[in-house]
CSV table of C-alpha atoms in Angstrom, one decimal:
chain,number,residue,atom,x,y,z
F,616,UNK,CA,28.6,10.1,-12.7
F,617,UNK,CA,28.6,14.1,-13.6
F,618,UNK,CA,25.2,13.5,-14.8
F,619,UNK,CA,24.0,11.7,-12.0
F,620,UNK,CA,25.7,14.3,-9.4
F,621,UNK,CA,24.1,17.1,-11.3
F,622,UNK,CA,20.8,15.7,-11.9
F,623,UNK,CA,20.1,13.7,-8.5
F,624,UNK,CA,23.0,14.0,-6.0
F,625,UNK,CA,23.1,17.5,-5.7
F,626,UNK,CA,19.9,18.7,-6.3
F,627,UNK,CA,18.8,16.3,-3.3
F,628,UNK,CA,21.2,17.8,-0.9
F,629,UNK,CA,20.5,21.1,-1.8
F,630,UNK,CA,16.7,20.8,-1.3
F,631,UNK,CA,17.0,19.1,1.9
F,632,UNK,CA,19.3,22.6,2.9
F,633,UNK,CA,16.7,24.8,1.4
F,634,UNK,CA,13.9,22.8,3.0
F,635,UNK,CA,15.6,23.2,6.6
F,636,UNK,CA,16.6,26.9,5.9
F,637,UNK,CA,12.5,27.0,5.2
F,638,UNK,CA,11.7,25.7,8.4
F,639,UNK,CA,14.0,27.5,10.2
F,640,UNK,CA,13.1,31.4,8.9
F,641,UNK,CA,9.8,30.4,5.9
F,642,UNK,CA,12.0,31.5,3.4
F,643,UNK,CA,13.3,29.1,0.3
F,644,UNK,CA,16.1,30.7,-0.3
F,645,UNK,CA,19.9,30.4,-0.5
F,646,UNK,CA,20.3,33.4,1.3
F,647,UNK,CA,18.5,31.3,4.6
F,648,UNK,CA,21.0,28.5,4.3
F,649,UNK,CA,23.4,30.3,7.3
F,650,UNK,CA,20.6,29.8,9.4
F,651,UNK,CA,20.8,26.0,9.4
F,652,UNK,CA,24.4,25.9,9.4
F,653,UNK,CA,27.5,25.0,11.6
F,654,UNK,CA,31.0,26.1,11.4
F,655,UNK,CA,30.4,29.5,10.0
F,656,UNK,CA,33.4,31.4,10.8
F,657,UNK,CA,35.1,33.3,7.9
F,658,UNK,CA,38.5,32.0,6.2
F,659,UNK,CA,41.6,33.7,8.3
F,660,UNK,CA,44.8,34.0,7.2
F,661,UNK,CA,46.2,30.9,9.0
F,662,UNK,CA,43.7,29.0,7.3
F,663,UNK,CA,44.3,30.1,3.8
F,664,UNK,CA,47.8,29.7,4.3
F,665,UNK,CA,46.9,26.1,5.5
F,666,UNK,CA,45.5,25.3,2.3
F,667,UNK,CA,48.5,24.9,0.1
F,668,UNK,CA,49.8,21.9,2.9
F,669,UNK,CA,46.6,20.2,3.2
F,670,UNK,CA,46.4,20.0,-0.8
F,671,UNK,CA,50.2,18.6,-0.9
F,672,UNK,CA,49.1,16.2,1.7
F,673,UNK,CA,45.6,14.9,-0.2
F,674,UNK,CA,47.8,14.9,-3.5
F,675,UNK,CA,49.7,12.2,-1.6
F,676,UNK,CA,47.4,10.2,0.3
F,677,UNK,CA,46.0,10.1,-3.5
F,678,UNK,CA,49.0,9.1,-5.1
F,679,UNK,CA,49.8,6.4,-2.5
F,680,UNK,CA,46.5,5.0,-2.8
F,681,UNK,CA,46.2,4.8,-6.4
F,682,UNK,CA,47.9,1.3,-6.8
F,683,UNK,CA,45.3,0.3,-3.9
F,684,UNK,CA,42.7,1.6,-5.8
F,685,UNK,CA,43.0,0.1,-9.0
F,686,UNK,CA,43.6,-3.2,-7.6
F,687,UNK,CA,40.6,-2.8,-5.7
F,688,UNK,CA,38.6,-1.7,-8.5
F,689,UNK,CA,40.1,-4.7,-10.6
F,690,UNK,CA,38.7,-7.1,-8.2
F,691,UNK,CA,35.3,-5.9,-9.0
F,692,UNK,CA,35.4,-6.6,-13.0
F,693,UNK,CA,32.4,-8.3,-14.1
F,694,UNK,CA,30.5,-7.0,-11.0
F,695,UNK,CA,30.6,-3.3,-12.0
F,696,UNK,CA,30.0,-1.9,-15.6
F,697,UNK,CA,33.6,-1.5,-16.9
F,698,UNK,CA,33.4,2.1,-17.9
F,699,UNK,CA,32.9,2.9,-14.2
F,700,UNK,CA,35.8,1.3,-12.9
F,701,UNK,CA,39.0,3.7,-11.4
F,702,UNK,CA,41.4,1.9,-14.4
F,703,UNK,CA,38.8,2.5,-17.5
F,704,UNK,CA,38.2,6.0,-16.9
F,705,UNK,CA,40.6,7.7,-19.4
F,706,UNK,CA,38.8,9.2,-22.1
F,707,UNK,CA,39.9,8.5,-25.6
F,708,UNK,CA,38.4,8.8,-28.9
F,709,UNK,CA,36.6,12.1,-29.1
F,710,UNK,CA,37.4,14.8,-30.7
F,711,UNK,CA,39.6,17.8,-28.4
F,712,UNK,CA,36.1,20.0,-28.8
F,713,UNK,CA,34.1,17.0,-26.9
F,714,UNK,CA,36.8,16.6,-24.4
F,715,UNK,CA,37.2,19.9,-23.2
F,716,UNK,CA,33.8,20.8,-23.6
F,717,UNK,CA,32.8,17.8,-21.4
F,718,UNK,CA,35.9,18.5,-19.2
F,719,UNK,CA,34.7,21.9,-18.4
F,720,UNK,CA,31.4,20.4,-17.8
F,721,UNK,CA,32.2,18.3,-15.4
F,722,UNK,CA,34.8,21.0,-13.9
F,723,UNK,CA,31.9,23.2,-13.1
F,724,UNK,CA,29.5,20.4,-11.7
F,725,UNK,CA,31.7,18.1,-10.0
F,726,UNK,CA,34.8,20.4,-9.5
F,727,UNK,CA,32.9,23.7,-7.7
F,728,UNK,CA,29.0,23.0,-7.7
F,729,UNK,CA,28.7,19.4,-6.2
F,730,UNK,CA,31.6,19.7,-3.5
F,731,UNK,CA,30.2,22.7,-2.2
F,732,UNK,CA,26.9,21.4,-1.6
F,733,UNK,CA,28.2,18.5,-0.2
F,734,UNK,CA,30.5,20.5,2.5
F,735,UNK,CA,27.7,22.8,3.3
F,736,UNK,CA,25.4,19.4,3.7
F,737,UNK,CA,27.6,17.1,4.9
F,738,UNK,CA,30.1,19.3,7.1
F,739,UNK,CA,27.5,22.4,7.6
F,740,UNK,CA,24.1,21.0,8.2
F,741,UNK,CA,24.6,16.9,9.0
F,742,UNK,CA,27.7,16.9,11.3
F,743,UNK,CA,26.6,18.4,14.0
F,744,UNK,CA,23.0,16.9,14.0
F,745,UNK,CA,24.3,13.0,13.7
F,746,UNK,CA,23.4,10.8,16.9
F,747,UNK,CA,26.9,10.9,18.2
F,748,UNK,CA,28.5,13.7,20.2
F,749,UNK,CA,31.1,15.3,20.0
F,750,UNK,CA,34.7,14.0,18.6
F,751,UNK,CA,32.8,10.7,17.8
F,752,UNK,CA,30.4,12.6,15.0
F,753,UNK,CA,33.7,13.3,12.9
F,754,UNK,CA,34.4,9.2,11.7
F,755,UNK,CA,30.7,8.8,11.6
F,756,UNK,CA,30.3,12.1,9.2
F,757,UNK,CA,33.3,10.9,7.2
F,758,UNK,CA,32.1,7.3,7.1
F,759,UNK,CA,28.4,8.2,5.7
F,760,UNK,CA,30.4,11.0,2.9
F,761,UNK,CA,32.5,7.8,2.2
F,762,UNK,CA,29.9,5.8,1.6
F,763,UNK,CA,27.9,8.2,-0.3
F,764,UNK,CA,30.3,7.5,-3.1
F,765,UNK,CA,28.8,4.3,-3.9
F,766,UNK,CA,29.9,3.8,-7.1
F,767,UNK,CA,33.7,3.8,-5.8
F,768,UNK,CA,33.9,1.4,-3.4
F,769,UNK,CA,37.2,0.7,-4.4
F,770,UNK,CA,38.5,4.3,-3.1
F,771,UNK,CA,35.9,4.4,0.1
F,772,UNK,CA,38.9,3.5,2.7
F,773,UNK,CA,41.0,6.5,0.9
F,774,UNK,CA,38.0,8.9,1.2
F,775,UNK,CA,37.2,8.2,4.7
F,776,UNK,CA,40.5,9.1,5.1
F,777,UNK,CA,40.9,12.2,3.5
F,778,UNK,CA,37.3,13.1,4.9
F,779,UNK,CA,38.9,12.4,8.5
F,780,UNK,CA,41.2,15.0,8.6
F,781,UNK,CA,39.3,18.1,6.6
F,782,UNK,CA,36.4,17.2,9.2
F,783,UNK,CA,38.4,17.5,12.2
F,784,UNK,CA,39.6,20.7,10.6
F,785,UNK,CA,36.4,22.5,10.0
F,786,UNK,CA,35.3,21.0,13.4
F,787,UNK,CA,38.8,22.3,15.0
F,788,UNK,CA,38.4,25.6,13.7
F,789,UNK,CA,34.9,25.9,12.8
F,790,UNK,CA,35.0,26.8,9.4
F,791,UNK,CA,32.9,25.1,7.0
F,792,UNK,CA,34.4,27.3,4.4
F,793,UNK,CA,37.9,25.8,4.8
F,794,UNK,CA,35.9,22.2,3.4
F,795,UNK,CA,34.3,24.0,0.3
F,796,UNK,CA,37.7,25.5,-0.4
F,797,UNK,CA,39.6,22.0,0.0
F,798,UNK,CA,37.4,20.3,-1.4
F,799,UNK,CA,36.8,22.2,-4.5
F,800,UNK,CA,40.7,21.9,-4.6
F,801,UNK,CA,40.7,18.2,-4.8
F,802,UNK,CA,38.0,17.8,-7.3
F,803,UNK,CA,39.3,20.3,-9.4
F,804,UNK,CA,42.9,19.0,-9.5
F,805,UNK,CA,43.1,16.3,-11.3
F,806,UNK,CA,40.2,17.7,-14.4
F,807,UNK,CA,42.6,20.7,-14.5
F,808,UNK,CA,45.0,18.5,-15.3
F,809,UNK,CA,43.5,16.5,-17.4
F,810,UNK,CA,42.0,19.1,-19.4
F,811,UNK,CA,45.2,21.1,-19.8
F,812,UNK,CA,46.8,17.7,-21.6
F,813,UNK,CA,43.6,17.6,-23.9
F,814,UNK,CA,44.1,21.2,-24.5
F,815,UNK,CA,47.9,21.1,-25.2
């Protein structure tokens, strides 16, 4: 799915940003993108001291979940291709040069690159334009980023839920930034992880 975020997932989000940032001030440029966006205030020190909680609390939602998850996921065998499903996707059989080299890979795209986009479009630019108002715009915006993840459906109940709460943060305190930060967190977590074992 790296492939797929890097090559058609991301690049669609970001050119819908850059195509608003266009409309908004005729220039395509990242440097327009503040124009378009909500929740701009910068990181305090509250916030950055908030970030060490939030991640113990994701960590366990995620490890609470996991068992859901797979069993989920193991409903769907035959349905889905069985490399994509959440209990197939340990990598074995390549070399350590191939793992870390496609672990760093996918640590750039889809553990810093593809969540920041997806803040800065889904958090940034989409929450506050959705047809709801208000508190009511925060489960829709973490319903459609839940369901953007099509090819989990198995984890779409623990997503919402983690989306839930870092929305109604960066709504709370209006701080897109907290998002990229958590986000980037999350995604990066588990492929540091995983990368350190390949490595060690």
């Amino acid at each position: 799915m790296t492939v797929g975020e890097a090559l058609v997932l991301t690049p669609i989000e970001l050119g819908l940003l850059l195509r608003a940032a266009h409309r908004a001030t005729g220039r395509w440029s990242l440097r327009a993108l503040p124009s378009v966006l909500a929740y701009r205030r910068p990181l305090t020190r509250r916030m950055i001291l908030l970030v060490p909680v939030l991640l113990v609390v994701a960590l366990a939602i995620y490890a609470a979940y996991t068992p859901v998850g797979h069993a989920l996921g193991g409903a769907l065998t035959g349905i889905y291709p069985h490399w994509l499903l959440a209990a197939n996707t340990t990598p074995a059989g390549f070399s350590t040069v191939v793992l870390a080299s496609t672990l760093l890979a996918t640590l750039a795209i889809d553990g810093v690159i593809n969540p920041t986009v997806e803040e800065l479009y889904f958090r940034g630019y989409l929450l506050p334009r959705l047809p709801v108002a208000g508190w009511r715009a925060i489960p829709a915006s973490a319903a459609l980023f839940a369901l953007q993840h099509y090819w989990q459906p198995w984890n779409w109940l623990m997503i919402f839920g983690l989306e839930l709460i870092l929305t109604t943060l960066v709504v709370r305190l209006r701080c897109v930034r907290l998002g990229i930060v958590m986000h980037t967190l999350g995604n990066s977590f588990g492929l540091l992880l995983t990368l350190a074992g390949v490595l060690s």
